[in-house]
GROMACS .gro file of N, CA and C in nm:
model
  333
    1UNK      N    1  -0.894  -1.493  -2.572
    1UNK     CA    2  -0.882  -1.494  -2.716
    1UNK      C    3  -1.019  -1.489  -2.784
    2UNK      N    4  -1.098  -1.551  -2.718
    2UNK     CA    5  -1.290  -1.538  -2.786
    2UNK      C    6  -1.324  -1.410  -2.803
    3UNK      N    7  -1.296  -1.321  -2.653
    3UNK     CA    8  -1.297  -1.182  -2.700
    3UNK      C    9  -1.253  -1.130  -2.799
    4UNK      N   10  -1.142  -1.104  -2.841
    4UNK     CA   11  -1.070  -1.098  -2.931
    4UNK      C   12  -1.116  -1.097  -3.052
    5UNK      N   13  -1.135  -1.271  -3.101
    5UNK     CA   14  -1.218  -1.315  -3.213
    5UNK      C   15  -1.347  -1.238  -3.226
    6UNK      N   16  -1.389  -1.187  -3.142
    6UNK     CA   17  -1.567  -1.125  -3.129
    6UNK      C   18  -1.464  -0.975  -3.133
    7UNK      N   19  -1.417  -0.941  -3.166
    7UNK     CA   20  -1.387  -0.797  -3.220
    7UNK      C   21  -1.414  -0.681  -3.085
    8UNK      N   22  -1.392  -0.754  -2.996
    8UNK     CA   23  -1.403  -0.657  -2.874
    8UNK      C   24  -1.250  -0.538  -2.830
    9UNK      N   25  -1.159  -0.634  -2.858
    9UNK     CA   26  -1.039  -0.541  -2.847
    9UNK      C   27  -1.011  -0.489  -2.983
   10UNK      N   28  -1.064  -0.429  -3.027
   10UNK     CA   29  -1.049  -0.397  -3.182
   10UNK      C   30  -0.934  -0.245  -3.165
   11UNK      N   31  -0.941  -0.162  -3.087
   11UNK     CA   32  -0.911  -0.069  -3.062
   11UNK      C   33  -0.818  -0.087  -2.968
   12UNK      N   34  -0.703  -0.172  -2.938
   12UNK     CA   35  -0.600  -0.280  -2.838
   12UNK      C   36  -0.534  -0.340  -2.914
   13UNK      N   37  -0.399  -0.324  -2.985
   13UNK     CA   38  -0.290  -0.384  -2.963
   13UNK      C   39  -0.272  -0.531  -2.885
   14UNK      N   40  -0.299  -0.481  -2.733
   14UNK     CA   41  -0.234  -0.556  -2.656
   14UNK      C   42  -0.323  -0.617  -2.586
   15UNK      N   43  -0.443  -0.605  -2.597
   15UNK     CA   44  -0.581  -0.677  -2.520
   15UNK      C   45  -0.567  -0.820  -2.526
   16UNK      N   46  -0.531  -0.851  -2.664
   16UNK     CA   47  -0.579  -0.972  -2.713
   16UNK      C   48  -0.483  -1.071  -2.623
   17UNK      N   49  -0.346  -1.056  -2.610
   17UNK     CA   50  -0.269  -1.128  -2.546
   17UNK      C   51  -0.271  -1.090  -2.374
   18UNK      N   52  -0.316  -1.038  -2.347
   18UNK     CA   53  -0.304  -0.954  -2.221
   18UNK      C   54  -0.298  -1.062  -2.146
   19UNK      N   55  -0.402  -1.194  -2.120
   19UNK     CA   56  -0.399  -1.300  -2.004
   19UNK      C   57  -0.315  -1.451  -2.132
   20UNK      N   58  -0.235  -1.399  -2.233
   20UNK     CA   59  -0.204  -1.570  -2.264
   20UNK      C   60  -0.136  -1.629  -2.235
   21UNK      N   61   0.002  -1.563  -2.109
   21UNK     CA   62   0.110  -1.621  -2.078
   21UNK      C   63   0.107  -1.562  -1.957
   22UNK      N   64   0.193  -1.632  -1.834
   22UNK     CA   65   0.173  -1.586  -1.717
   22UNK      C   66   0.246  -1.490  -1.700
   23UNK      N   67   0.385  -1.451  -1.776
   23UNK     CA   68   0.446  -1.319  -1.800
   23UNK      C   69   0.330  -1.199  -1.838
   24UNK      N   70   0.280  -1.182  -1.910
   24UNK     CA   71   0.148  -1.097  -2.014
   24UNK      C   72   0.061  -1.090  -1.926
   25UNK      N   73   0.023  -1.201  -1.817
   25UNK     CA   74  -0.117  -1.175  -1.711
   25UNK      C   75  -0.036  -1.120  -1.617
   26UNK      N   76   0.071  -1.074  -1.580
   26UNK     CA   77   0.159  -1.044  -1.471
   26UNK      C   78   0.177  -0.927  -1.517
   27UNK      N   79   0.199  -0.834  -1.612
   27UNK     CA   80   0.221  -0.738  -1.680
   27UNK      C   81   0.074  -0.690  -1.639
   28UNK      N   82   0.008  -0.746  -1.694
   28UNK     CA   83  -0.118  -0.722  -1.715
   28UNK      C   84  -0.186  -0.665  -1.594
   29UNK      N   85  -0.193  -0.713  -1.494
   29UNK     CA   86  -0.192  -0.694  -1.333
   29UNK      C   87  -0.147  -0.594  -1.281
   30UNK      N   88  -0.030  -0.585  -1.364
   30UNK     CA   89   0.073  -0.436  -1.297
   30UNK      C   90  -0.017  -0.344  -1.341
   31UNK      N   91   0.004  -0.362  -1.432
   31UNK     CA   92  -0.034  -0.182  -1.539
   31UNK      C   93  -0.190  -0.188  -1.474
   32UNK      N   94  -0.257  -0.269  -1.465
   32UNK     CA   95  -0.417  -0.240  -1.429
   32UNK      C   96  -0.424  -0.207  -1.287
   33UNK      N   97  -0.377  -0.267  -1.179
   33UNK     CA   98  -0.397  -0.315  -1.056
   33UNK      C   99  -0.298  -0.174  -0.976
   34UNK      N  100  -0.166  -0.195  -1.009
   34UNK     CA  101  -0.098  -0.084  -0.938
   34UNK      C  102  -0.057   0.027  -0.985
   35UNK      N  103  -0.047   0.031  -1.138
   35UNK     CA  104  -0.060   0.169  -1.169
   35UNK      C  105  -0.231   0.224  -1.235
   36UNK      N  106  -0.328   0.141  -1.202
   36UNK     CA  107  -0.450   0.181  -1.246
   36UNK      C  108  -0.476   0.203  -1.382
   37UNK      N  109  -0.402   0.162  -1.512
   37UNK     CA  110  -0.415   0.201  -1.654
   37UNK      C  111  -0.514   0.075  -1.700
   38UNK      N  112  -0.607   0.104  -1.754
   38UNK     CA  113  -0.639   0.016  -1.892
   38UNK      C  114  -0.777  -0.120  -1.841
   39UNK      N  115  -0.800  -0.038  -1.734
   39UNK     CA  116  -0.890  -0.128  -1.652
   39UNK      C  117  -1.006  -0.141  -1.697
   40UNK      N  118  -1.111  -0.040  -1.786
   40UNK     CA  119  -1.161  -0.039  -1.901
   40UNK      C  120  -1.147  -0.097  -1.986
   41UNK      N  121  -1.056  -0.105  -2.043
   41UNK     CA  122  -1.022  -0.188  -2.176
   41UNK      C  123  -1.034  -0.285  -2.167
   42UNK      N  124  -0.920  -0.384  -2.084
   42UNK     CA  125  -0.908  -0.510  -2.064
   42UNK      C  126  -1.020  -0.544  -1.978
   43UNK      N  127  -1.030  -0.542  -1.850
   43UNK     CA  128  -1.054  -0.620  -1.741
   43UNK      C  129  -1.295  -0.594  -1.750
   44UNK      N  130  -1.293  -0.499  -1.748
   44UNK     CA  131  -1.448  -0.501  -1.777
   44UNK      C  132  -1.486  -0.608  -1.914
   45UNK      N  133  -1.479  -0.556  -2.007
   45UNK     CA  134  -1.521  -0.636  -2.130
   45UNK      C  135  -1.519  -0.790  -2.056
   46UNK      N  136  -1.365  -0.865  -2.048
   46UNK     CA  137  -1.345  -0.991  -1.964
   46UNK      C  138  -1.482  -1.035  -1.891
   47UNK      N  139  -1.509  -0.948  -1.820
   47UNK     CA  140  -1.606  -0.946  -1.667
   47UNK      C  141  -1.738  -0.973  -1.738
   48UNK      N  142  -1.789  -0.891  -1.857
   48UNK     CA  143  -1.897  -0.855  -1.855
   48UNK      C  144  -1.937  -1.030  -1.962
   49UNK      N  145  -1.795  -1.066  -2.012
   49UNK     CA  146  -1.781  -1.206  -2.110
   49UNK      C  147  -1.817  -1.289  -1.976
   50UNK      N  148  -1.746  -1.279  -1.887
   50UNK     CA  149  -1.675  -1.432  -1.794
   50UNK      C  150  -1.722  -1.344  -1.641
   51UNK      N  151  -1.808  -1.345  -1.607
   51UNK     CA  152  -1.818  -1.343  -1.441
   51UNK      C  153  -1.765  -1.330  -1.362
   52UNK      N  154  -1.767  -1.446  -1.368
   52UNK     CA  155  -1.640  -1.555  -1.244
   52UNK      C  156  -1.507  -1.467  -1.224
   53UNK      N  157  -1.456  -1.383  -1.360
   53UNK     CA  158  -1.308  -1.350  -1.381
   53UNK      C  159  -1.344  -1.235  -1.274
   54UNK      N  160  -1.450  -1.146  -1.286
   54UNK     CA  161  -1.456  -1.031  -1.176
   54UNK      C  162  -1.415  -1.070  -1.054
   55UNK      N  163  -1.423  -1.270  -0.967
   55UNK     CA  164  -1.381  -1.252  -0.809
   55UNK      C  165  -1.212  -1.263  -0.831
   56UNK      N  166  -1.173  -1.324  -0.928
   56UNK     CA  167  -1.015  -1.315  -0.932
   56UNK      C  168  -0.953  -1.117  -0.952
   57UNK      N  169  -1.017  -1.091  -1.023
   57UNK     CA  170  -0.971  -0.955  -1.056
   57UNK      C  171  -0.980  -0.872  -0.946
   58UNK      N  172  -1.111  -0.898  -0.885
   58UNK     CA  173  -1.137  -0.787  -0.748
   58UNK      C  174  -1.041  -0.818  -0.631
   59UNK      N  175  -1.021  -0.983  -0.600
   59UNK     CA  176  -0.965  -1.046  -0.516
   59UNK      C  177  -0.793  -0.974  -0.562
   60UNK      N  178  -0.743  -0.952  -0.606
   60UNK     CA  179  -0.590  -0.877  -0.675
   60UNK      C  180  -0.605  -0.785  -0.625
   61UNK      N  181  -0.731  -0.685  -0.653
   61UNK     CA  182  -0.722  -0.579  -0.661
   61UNK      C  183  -0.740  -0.519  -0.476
   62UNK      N  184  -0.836  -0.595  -0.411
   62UNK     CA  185  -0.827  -0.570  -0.292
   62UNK      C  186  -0.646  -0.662  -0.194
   63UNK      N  187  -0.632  -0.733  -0.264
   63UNK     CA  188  -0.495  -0.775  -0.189
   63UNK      C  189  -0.389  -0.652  -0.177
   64UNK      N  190  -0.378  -0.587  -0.297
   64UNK     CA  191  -0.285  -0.496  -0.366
   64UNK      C  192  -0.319  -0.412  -0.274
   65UNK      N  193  -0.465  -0.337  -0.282
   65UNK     CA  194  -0.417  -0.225  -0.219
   65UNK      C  195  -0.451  -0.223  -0.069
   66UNK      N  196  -0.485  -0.337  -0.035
   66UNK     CA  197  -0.473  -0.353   0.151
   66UNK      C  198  -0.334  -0.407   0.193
   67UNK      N  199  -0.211  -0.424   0.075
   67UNK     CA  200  -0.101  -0.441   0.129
   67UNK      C  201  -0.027  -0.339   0.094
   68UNK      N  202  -0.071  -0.212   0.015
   68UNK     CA  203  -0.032  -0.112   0.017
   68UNK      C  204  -0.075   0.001   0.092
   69UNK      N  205  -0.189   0.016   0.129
   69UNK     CA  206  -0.261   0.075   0.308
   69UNK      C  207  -0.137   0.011   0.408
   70UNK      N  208  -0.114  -0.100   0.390
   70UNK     CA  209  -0.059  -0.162   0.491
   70UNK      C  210   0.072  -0.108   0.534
   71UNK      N  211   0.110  -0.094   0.397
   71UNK     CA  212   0.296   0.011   0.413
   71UNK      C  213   0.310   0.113   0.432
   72UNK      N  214   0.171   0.190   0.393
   72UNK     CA  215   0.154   0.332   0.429
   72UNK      C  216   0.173   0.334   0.579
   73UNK      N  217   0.057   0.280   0.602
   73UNK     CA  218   0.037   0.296   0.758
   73UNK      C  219   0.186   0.212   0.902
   74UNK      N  220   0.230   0.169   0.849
   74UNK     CA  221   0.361   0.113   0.932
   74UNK      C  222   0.483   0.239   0.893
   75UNK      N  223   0.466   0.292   0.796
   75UNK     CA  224   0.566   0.414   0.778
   75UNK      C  225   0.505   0.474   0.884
   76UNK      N  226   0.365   0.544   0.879
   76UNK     CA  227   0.319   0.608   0.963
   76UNK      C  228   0.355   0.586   1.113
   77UNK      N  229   0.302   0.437   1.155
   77UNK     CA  230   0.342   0.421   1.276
   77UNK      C  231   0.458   0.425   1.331
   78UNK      N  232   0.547   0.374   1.274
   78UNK     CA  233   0.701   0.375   1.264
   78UNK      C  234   0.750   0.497   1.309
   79UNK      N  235   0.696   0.614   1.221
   79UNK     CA  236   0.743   0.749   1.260
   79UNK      C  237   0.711   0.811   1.380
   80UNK      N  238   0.562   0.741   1.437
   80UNK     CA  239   0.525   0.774   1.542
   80UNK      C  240   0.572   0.735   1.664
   81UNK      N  241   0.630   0.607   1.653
   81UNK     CA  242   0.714   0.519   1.736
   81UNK      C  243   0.816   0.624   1.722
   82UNK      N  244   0.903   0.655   1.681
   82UNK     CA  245   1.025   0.708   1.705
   82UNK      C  246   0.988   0.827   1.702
   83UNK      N  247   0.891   0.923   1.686
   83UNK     CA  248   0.887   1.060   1.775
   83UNK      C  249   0.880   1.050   1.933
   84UNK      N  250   0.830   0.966   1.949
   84UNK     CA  251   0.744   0.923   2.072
   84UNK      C  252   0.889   0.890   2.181
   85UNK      N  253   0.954   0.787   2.113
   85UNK     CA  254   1.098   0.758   2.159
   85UNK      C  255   1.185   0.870   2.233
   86UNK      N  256   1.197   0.981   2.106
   86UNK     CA  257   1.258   1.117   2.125
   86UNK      C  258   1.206   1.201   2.246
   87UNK      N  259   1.097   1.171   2.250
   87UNK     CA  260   1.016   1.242   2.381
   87UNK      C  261   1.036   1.230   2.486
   88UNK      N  262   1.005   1.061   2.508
   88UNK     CA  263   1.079   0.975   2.613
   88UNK      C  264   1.196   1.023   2.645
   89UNK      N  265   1.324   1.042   2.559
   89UNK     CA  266   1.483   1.104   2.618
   89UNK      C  267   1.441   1.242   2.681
   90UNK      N  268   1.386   1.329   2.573
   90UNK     CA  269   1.386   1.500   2.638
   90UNK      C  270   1.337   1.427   2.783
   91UNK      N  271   1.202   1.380   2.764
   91UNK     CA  272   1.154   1.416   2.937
   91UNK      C  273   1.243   1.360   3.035
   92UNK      N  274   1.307   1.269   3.025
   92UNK     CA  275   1.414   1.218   3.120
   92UNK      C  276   1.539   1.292   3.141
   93UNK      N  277   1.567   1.323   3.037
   93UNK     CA  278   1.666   1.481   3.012
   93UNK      C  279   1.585   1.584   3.080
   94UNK      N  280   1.514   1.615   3.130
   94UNK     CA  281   1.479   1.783   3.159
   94UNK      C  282   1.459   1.721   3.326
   95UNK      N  283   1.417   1.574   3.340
   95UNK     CA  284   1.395   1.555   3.497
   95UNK      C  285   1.486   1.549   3.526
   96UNK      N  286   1.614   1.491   3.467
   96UNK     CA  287   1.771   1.458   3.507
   96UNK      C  288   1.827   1.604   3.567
   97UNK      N  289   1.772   1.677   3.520
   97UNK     CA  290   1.827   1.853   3.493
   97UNK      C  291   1.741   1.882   3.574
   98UNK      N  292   1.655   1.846   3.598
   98UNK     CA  293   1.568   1.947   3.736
   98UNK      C  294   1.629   1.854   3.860
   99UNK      N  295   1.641   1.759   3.869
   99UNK     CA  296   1.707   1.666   3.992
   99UNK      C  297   1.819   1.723   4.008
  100UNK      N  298   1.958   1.778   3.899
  100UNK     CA  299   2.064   1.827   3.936
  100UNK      C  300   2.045   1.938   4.022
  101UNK      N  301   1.952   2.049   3.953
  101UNK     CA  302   1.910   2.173   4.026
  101UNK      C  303   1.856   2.149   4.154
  102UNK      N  304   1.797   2.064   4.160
  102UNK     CA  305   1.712   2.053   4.323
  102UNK      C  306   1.852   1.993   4.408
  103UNK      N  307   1.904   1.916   4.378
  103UNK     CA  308   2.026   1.870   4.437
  103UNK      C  309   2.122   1.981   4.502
  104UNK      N  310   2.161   2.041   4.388
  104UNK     CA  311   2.247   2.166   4.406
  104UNK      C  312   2.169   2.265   4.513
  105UNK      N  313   1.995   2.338   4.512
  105UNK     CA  314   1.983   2.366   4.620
  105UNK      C  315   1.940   2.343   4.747
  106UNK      N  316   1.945   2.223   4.771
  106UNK     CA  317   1.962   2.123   4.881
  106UNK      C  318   2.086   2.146   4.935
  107UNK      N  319   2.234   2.140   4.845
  107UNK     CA  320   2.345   2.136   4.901
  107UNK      C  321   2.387   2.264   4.948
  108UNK      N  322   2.329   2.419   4.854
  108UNK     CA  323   2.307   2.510   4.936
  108UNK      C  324   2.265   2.548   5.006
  109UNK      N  325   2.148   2.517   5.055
  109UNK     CA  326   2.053   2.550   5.195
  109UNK      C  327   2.122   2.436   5.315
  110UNK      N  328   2.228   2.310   5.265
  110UNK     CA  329   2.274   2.262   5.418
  110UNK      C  330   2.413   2.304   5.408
  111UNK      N  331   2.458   2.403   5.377
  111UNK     CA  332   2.599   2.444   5.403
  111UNK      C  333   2.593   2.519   5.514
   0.00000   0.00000   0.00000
């Protein structure tokens, strides 16, 4: 709100309330943190007022998107796991099928 009063969000609507309720700092988080909007506006000015607010803000901001690397990459693996799976059947399928064939001319060469 000091910001505020010091005419920093002058050009913001919504600056001024952005951290006054934990609904509004939760909003606030979204729109900055995971969809990347308004991080300029709000969150620098804050930083350049209050310090300290940059290890909370960065600390969000690296949680967020090392738990979103994180989902990427388990889709990834995931998919790789189950190609990998599929592989596993063919090759046991094609040895199953070469064992029948070798079988079969085994049983023709002892007739």
């Amino acid at each position: 709100l000091r910001l505020a009063d010091e005419g920093i969000y002058y050009d913001c609507p919504r600056c001024p309330r952005a951290f006054s309720t934990v609904g509004e700092a939760n909003l606030t988080f979204m729109q900055q943190i995971v969809a990347g909007d308004s991080w300029g506006k709000i969150s620098l000015p804050l930083i350049e007022a209050e310090w300290w607010t940059s290890i909370i803000l960065f600390a969000v901001l690296i949680t967020i998107n090392c738990g979103l690397l994180n989902l990427v990459l388990t889709v990834i693996v995931d998919v790789a796991h189950t190609a990998r799976d599929k592989d596993m059947y063919r090759k046991v399928a094609e040895k199953a099928l070469g064992f029948e064939s070798a079988k079969a001319q085994l049983l023709k060469l002892c007739e």
